Every structure is written in C-alpha cells, then in structure tokens.
mmCIF file of C-alpha atoms and ligand atoms in Angstrom:
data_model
loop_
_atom_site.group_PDB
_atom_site.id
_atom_site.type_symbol
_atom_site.label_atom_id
_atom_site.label_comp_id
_atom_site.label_asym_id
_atom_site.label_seq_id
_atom_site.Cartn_x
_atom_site.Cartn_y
_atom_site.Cartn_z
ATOM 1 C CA UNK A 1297 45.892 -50.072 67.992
ATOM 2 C CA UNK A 1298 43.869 -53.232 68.126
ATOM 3 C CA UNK A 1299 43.123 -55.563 65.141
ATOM 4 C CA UNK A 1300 42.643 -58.611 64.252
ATOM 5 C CA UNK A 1301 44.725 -60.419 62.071
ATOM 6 C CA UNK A 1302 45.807 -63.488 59.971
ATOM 7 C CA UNK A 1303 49.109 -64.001 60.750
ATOM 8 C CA UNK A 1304 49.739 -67.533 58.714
ATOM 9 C CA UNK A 1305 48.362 -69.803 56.263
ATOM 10 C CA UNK A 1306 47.184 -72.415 58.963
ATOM 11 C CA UNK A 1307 43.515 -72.187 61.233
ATOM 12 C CA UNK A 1308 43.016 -69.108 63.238
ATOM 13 C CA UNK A 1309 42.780 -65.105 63.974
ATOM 14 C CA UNK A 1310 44.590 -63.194 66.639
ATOM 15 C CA UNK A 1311 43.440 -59.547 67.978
ATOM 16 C CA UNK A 1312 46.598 -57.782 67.989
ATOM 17 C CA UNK A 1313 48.703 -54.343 68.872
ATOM 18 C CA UNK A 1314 49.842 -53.323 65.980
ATOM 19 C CA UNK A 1315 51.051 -49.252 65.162
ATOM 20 C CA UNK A 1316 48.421 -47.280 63.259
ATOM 21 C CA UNK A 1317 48.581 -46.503 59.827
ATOM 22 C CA UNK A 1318 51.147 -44.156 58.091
ATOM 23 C CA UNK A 1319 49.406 -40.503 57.617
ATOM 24 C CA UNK A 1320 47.720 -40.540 54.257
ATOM 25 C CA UNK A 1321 49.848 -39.685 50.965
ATOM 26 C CA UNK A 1322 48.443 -38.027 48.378
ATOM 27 C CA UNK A 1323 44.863 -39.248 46.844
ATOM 28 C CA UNK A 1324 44.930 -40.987 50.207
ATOM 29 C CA UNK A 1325 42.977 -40.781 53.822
ATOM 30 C CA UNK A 1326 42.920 -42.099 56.853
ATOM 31 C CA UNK A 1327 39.713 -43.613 58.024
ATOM 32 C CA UNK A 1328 38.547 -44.142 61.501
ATOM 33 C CA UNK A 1329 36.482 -47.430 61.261
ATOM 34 C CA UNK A 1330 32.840 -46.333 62.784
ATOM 35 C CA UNK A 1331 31.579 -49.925 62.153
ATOM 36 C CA UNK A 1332 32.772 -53.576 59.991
ATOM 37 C CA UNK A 1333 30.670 -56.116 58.918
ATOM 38 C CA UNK A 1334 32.105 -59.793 59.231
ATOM 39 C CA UNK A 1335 31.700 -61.639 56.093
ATOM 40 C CA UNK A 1336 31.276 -65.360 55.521
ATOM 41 C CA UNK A 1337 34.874 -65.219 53.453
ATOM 42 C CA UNK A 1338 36.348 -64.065 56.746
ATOM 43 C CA UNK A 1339 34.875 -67.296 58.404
ATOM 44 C CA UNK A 1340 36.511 -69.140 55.401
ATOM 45 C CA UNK A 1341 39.730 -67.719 56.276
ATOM 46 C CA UNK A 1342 39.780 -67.985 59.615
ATOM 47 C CA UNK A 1343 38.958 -71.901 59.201
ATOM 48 C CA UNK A 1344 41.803 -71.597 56.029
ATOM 49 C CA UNK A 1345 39.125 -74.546 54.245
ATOM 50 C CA UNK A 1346 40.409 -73.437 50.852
ATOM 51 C CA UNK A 1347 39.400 -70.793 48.276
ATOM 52 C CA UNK A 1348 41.756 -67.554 50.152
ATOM 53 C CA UNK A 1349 45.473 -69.016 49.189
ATOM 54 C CA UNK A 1350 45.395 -65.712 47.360
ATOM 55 C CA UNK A 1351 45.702 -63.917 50.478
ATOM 56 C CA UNK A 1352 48.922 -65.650 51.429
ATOM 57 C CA UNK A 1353 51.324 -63.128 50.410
ATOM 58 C CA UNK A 1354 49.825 -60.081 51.834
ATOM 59 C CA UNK A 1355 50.098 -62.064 55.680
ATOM 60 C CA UNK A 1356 50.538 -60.618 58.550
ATOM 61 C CA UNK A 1357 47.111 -58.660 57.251
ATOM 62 C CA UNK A 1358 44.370 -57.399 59.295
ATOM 63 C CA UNK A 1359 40.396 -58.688 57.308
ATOM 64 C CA UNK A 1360 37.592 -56.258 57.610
ATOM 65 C CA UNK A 1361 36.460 -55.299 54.109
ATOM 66 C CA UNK A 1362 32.857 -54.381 54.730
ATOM 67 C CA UNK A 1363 32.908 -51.136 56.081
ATOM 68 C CA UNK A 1364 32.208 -47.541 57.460
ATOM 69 C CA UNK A 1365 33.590 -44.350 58.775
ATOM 70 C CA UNK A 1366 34.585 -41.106 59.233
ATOM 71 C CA UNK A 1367 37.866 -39.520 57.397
ATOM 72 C CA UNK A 1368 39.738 -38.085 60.120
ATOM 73 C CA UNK A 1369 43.209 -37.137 57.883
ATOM 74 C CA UNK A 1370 42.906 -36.669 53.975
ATOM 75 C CA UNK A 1371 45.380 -35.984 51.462
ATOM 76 C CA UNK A 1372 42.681 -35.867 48.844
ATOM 77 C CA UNK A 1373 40.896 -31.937 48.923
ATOM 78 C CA UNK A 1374 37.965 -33.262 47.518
ATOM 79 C CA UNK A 1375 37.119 -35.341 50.764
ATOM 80 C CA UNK A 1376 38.056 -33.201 53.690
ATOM 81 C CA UNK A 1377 38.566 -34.622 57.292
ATOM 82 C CA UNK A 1378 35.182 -35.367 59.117
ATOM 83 C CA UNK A 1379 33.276 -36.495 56.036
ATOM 84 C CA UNK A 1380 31.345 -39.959 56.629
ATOM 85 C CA UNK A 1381 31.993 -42.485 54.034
ATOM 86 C CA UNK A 1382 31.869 -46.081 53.074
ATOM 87 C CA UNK A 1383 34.615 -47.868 51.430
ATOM 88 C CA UNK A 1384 34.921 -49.718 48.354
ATOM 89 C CA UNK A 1385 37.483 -52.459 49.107
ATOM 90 C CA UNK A 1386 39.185 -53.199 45.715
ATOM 91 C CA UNK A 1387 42.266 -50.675 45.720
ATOM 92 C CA UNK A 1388 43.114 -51.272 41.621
ATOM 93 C CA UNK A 1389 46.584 -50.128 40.644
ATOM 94 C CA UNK A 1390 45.869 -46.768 38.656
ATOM 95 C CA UNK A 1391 48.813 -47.695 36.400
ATOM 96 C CA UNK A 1392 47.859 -51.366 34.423
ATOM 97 C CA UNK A 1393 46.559 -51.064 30.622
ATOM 98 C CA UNK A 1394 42.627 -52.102 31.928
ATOM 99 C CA UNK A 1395 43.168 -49.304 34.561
ATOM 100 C CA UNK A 1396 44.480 -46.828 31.898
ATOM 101 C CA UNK A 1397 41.870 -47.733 29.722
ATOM 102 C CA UNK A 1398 39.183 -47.006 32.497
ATOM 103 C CA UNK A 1399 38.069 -50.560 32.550
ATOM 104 C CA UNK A 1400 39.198 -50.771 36.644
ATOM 105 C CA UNK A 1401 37.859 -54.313 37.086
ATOM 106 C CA UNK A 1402 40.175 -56.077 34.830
ATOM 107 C CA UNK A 1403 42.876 -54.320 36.894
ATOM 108 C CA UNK A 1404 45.797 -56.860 36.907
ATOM 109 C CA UNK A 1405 47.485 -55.712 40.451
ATOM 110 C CA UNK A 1406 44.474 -55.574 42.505
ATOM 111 C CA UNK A 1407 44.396 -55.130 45.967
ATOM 112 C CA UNK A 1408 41.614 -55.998 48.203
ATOM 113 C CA UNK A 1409 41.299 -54.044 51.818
ATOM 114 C CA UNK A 1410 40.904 -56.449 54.245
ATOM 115 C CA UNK A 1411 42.047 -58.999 52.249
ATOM 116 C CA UNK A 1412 45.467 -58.398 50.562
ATOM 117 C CA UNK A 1413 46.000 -55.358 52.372
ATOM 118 C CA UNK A 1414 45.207 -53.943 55.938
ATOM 119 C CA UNK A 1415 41.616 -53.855 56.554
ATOM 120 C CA UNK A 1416 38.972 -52.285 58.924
ATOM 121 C CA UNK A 1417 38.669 -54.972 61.995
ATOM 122 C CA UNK A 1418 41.033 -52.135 63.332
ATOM 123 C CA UNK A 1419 40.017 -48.812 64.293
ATOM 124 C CA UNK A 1420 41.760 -47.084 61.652
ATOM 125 C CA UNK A 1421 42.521 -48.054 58.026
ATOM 126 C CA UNK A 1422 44.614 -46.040 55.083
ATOM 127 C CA UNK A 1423 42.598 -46.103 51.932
ATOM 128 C CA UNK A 1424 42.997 -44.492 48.225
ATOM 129 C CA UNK A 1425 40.112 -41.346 48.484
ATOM 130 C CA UNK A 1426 38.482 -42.656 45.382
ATOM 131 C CA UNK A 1427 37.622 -45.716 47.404
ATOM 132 C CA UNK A 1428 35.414 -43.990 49.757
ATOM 133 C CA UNK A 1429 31.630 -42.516 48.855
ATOM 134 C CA UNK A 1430 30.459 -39.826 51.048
ATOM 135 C CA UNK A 1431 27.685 -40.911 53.293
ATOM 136 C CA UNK A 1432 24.394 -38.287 54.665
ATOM 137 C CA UNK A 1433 25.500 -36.498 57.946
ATOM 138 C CA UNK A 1434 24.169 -39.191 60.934
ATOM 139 C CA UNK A 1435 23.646 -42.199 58.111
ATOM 140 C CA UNK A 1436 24.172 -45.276 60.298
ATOM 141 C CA UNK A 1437 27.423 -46.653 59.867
ATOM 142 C CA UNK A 1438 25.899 -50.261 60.929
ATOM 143 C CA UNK A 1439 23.562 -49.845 57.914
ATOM 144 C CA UNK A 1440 26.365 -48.252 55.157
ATOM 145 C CA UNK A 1441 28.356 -51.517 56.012
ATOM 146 C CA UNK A 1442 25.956 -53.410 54.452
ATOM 147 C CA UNK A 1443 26.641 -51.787 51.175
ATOM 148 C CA UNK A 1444 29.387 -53.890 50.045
ATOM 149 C CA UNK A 1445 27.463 -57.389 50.431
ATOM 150 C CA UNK A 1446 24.347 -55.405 48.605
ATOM 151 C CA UNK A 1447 26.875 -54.699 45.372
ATOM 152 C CA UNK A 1448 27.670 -58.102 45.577
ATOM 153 C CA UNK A 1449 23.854 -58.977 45.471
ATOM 154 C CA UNK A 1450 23.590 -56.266 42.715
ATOM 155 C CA UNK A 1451 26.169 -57.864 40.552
ATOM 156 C CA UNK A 1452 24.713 -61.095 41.042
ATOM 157 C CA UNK A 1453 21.300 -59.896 39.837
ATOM 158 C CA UNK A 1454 22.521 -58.497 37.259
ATOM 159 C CA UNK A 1455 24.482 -61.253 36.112
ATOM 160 C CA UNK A 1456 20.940 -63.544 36.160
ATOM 161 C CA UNK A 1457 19.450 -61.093 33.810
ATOM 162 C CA UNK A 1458 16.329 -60.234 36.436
ATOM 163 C CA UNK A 1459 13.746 -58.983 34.208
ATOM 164 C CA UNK A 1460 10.576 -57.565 35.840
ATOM 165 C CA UNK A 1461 8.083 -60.126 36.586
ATOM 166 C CA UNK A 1462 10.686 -63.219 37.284
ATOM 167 C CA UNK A 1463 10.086 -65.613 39.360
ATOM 168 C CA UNK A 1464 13.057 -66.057 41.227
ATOM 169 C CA UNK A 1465 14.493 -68.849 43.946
ATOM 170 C CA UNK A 1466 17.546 -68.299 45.769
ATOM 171 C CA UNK A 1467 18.940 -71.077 47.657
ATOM 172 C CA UNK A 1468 20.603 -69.895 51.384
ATOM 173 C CA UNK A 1469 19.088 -66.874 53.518
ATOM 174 C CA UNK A 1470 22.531 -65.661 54.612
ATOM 175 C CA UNK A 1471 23.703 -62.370 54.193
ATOM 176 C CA UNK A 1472 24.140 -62.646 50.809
ATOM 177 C CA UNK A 1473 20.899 -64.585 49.859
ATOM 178 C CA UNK A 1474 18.822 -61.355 51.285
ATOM 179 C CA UNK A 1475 20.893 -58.995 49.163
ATOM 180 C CA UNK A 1476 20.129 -61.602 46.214
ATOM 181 C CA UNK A 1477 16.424 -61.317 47.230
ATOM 182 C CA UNK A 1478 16.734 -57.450 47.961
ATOM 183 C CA UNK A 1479 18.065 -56.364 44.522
ATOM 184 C CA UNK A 1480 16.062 -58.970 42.507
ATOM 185 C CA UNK A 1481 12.877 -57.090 44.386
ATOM 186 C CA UNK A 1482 14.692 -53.963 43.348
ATOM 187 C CA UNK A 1483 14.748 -55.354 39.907
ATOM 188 C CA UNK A 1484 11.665 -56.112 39.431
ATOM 189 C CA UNK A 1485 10.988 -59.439 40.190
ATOM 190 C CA UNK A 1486 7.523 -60.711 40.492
ATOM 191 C CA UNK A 1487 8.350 -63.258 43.205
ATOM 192 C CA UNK A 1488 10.916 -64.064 45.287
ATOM 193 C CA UNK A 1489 11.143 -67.242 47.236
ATOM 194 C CA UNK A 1490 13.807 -68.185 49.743
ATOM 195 C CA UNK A 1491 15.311 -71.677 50.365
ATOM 196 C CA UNK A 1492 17.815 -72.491 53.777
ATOM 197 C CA UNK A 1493 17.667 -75.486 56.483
ATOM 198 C CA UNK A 1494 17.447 -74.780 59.609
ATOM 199 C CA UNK A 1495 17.913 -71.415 59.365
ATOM 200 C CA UNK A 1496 14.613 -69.417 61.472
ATOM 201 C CA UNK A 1497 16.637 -66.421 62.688
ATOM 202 C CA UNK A 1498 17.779 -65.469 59.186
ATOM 203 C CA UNK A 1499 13.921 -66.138 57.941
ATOM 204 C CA UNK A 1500 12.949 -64.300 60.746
ATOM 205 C CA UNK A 1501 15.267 -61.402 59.149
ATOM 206 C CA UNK A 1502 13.733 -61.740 55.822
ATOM 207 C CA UNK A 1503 10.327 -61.795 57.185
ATOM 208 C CA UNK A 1504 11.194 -58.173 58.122
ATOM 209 C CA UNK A 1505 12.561 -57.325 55.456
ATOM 210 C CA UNK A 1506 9.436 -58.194 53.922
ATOM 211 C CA UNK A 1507 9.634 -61.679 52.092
ATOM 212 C CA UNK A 1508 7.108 -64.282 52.880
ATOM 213 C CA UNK A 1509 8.085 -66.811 50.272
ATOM 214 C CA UNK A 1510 10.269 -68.799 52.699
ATOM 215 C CA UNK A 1511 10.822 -72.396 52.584
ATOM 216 C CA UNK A 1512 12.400 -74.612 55.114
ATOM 217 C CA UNK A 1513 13.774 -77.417 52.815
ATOM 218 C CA UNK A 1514 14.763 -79.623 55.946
ATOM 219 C CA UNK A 1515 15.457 -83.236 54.463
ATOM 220 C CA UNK A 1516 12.961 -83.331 51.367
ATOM 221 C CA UNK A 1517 15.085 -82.451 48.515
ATOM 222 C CA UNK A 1518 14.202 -79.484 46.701
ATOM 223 C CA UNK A 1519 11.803 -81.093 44.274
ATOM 224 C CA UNK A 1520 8.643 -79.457 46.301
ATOM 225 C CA UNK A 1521 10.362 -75.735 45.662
ATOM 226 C CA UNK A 1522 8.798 -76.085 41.837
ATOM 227 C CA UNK A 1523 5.544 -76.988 42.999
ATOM 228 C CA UNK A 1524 4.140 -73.799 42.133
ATOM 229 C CA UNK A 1525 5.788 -73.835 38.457
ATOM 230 C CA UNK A 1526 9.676 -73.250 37.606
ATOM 231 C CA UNK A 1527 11.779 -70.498 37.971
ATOM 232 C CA UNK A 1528 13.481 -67.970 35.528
ATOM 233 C CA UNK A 1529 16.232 -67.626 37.865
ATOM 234 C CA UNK A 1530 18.155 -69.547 40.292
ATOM 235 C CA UNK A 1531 20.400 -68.547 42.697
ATOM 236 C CA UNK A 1532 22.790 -71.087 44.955
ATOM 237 C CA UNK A 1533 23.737 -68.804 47.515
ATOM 238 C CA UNK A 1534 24.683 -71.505 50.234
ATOM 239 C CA UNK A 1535 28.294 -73.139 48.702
ATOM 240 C CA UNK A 1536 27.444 -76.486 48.933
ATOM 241 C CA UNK A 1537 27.986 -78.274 45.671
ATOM 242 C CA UNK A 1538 25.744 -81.167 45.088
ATOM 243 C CA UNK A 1539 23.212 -78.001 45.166
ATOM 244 C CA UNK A 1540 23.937 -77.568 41.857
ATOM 245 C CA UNK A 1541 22.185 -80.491 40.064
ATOM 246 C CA UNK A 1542 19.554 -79.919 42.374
ATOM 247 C CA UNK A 1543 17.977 -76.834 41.369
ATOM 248 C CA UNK A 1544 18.771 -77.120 37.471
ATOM 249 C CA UNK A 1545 15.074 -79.189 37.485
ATOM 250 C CA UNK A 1546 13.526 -76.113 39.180
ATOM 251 C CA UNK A 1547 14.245 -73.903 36.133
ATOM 252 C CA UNK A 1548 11.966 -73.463 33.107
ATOM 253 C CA UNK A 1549 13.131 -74.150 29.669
ATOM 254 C CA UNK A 1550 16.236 -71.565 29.416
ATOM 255 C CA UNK A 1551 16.467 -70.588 32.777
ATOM 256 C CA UNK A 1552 19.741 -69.177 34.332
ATOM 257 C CA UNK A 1553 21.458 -70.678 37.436
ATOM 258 C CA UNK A 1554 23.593 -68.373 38.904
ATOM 259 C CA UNK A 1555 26.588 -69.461 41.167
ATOM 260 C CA UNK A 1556 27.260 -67.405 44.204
ATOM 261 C CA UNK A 1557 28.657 -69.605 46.713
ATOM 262 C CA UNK A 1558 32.284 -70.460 47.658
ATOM 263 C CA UNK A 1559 32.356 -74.280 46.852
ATOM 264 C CA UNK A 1560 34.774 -76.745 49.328
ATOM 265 C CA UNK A 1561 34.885 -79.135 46.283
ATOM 266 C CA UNK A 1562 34.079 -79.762 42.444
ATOM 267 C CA UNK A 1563 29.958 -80.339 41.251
ATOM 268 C CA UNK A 1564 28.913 -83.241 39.238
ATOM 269 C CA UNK A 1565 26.394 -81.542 36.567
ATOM 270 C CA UNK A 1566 23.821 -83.576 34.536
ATOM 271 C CA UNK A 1567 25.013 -82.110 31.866
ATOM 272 C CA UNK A 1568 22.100 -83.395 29.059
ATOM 273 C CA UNK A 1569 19.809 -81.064 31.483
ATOM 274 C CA UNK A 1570 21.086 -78.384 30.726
ATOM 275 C CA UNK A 1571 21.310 -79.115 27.366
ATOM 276 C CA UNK A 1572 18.089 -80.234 26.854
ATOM 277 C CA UNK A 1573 16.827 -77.322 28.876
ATOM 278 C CA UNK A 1574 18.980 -75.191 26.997
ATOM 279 C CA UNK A 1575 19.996 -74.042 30.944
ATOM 280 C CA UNK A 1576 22.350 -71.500 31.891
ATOM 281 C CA UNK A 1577 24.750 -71.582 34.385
ATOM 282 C CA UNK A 1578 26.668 -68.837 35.228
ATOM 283 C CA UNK A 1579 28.974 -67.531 38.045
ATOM 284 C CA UNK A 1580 29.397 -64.497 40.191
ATOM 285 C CA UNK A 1581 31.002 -63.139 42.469
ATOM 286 C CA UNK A 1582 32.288 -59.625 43.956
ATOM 287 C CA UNK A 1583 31.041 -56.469 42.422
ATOM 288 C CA UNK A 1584 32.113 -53.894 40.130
ATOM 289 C CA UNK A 1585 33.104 -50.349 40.696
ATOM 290 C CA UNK A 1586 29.752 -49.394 38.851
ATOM 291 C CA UNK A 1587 27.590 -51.146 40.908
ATOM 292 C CA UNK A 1588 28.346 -49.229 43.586
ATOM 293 C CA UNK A 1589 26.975 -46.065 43.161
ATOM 294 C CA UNK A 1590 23.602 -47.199 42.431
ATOM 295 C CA UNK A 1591 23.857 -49.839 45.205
ATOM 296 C CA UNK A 1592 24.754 -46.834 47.868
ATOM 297 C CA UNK A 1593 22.184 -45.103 46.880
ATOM 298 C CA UNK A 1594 19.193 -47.949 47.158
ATOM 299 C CA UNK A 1595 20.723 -48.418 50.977
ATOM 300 C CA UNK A 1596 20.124 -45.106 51.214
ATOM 301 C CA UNK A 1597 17.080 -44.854 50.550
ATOM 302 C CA UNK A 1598 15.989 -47.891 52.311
ATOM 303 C CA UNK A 1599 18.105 -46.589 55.361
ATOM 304 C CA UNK A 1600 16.431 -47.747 59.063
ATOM 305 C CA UNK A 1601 14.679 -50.665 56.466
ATOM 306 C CA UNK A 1602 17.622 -52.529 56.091
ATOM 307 C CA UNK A 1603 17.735 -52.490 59.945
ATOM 308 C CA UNK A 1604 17.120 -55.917 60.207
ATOM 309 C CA UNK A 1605 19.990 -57.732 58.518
ATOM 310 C CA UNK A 1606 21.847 -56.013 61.168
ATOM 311 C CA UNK A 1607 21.433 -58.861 64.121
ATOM 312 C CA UNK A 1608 24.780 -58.139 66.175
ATOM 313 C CA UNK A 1609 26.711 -55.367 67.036
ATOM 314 C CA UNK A 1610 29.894 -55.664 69.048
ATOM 315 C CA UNK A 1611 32.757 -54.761 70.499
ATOM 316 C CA UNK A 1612 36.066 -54.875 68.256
ATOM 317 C CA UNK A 1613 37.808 -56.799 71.267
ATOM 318 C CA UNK A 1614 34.736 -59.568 71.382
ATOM 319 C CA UNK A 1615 35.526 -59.590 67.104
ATOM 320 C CA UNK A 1616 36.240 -63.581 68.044
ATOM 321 C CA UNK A 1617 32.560 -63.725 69.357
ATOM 322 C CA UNK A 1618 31.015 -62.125 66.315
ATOM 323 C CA UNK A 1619 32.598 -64.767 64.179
ATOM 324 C CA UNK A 1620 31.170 -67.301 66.297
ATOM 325 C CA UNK A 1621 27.720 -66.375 66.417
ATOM 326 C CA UNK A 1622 27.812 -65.665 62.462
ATOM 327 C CA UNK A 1623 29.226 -69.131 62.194
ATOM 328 C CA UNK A 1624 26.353 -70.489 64.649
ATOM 329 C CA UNK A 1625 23.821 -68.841 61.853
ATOM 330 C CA UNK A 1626 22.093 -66.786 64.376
ATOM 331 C CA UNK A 1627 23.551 -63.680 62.829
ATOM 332 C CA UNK A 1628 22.850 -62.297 59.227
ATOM 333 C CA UNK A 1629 25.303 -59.540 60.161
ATOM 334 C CA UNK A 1630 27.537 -59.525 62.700
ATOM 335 C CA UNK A 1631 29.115 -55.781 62.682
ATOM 336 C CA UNK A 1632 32.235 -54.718 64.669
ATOM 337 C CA UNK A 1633 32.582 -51.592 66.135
ATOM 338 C CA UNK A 1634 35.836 -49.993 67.441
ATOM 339 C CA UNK A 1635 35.527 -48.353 70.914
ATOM 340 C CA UNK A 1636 38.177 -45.465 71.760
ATOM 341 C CA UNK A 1637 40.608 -47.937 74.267
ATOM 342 C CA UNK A 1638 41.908 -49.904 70.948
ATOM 343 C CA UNK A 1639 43.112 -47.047 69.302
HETATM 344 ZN ZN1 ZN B 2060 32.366 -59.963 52.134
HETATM 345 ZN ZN1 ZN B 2061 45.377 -51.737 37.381
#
C-alpha cells in the first residue's frame, strides 16, 4: 500500500510501497483510513527544524495522526467490522504503574500513531480498539479528523482557566488558533479576538466560523491589540518566541498566558512583568484521554459547521502537495484521503 513516510533524521518525506498491516490481535483493529488531516508538527518533521528527535527511533514510520475511518477487521467484539470511528493517537502501554493506576497520561511507554508508530497517511492503519470512538452512520470523515486538533484546543482552554465572560486573545489563526477560539467560545468566553499576519484565507475561515474579532497585526507590534482593555487570557498559538514578551502587556493584572506553539529557540521574558502583574504563564500541549469524549461530541454537534476549517481535500498520492499548500498558509486543513489504487 501507499504511505508516506520518514525514513531518516535529515529533511524530507517519501510516498512509499510498503505491505499492509498485520491482521489485528486481540483488543486490536484494522482501520481503513477514510480521511487524515496534516498537522503543522508533520511540517516540522518533514523540515526536521527541531522539537521531533523523539521520533527518531520509531523511523522508517509512516505520520498521519489526525484521523478517520471505518474498521474493516476487529479483534475487539465490542467494535465490530464496518463501524466508523475516529482515532485517538496516543497508544499508552496498558502495563506501566500510571496506566495501572488509570491515570493513562502519565503513561511512561507511550506511543503516538503517526508519530512513533505507523500512522494514517496510508490507507490502512492497526490501532488498539480503545483508541477508536464510534462515529454517527454518514458523519464526515473530513470533519471527525478535526477532532484531534479540537482536544488539543480543549486542553489548551482548559489549561487557561476560560471562565465565562473572558476576554480572550489568541495569537495565530492556524488550525490550532480556531480550535483555541472554538472551545474558548464553547467555554464561555465573552470575546474572542484573533491575531495572525498576513494570514486572509485563515481569517476568511474564522469569519465563517463566526468570529469577527480579527486583527491583522502586520508590522505594528501588538500594543494596539489592548486598545479595547486587557485580556484574561492569552494564547500564543503561532511558535515564534519573541511573541512571548509581547503579549504579557496585553494581560490584566493576573492574567494567564498560555503557550501553545512549538518554539525554534529559547524566549527572553521580562520577568519583573510578570511579577509585578502577578502573570501566569503556562504551557500546553496535546490532549488528554478525557478530553476527548466531550471534544467528539461538540464536533458532533457542530458537524457541517466546522465545514470551513476544512480548506483542502486531496489525494493520498498528491500528500506532498497538501503539505505545501498548508505550509503556503492557504490551508487551515489540508486532509488526505486514500483512493482504492494505493491499497
Ligand atoms: Zn497534530
Ligand atoms: Zn503505560
């Protein structure tokens, strides 16, 4: 079957042939991939800028790890052959003292699909069944691939602390900025204003997604984002470091700053600010296994909604293109879908 692949730790992807997955042990199935959302950590890897060394060990690997499908071989009775799912890509070990003690996301022997173990830029991929969550009959599986970077969005608003009536900032309108501003609208939040550079078509997404606080920061600093009074959360969404002294003045006394962004390098901090201010910064980043229940079930309910965030659909053998025109920033979400030739 086809898939694409990071074969070393150097620059690069290749769509291969490789042989399909094993048939599915026990507690396993085998999923065909209906559709696979390219991330912005699989544009890290593919440039290998730093931050995925992790993934070293687990190479030849094929990425994919937002995704959707159909099981079409189970050894799990509980999720027979034909059921629609999407699949939670941390695989923990079943066996450490945190999994044993049902606290799954201090697992010590994690595996992440797509990551440090075969993932769904394939058209098949082997997965534990309590990874996958049944999906309605005809759910778009364009729409359910968007689930895993709404957790992380979930996670990340809850690790700000979104209380109803914030007013909240995030910094970058990518993919993961509009689940930031999705679930902190979810949450409550009386106002949500969006920050990027030169970034209409994502704007243009959020527009439709129904957020008209969206500023174009262009060359003027961020100073102006305040204008209208501080914020009682922050959110750098964008990786770019020296973004992080920047928007500690556009939080009010005690504010939170929350870190989402993959960073190329260390941040200077003022740190008096933030003592002064009595600021909070804190990170995030992934989700955890509890988020996702409550995250499937706000996608579906917002179903043909969340439409938008979905700007390019293609072919698994164009998967080189899709990574191109999410690195151009024309695409929120570029999603791959496997025709029946690469199997
Ligand atoms: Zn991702
Ligand atoms: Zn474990």
């Amino acid at each position: 079957m086809k898939a694409l692949r990071k074969l070393a730790p150097a620059p690069g992807l290749l769509l291969c042939d490789i042989p399909r997955p094993p048939p599915p042990g026990p507690g396993e199935v085998l999923v065909r991939v209906e559709a696979a959302g390219i991330c912005g950590s699989d544009l890290h890897i593919e440039d290998w800028s730093g931050g995925y060394e992790f993934i070293t060990a687990a190479m030849p690997v094929t990425l994919g790890h937002e995704l959707a499908g159909r099981v079409v071989d189970s050894g799990e009775p509980g999720l027979p052959a034909g059921t629609p799912v999407v699949v939670i890509p941390s695989v923990t070990c079943g066996r450490c003292a945190a999994c044993l003690g049902d606290d799954r996301d201090r697992c010590l022997d994690r595996r992440g699909i797509g990551m440090t173990r075969e993932g769904g830029f394939a058209p098949f991929v082997l997965a534990p069944a309590r990874n996958c969550l049944p999906l309605p009959p005809g759910f778009d599986p364009a729409i359910a691939a968007l689930t895993e970077p709404l957790v992380i969005g979930a996670r990340a608003v809850s690790v700000g602390g979104i209380a109803p009536g914030d007013r909240v900032l995030v910094l970058g309108p990518g993919a993961i900025g509009q689940a930031i501003a999705l679930m902190a609208r979810e949450a409550g939040a009386a106002e949500v204003t969006i920050a990027g550079r030169d970034d209409a078509p994502r704007f243009a997404v959020l527009e439709r997604l129904g957020f008209h606080g969206l500023r174009e920061v262009g060359n003027k600093g961020l100073t102006h984002l305040a204008a209208s009074g501080r914020f009682d959360v922050v959110f750098e969404a964008v990786g770019m470091p020296t973004l992080v002294a920047e928007a500690l003045p556009l939080l009010r006394r005690e504010g939170v700053l929350v870190i989402a962004g993959i960073h190329p390098c260390p941040a200077e901090i003022p740190l008096n600010t933030v003592v002064r201010e009595q600021l909070q910064l804190r990170g995030t980043n992934r989700g955890k296994q509890a988020d996702w229940a409550r995250t499937l079930d706000f996608v579906i309910r917002q179903g043909q909604a969340l439409a938008p965030m979905v700007t390019h659909r293609l072919p698994l053998r164009d998967a080189l293109d899709g990574f191109a025109i999410t690195r151009r920033r024309d695409a929120t979400k570029a999603v791959l879908l496997p025709e029946p030739g690469d199997e």
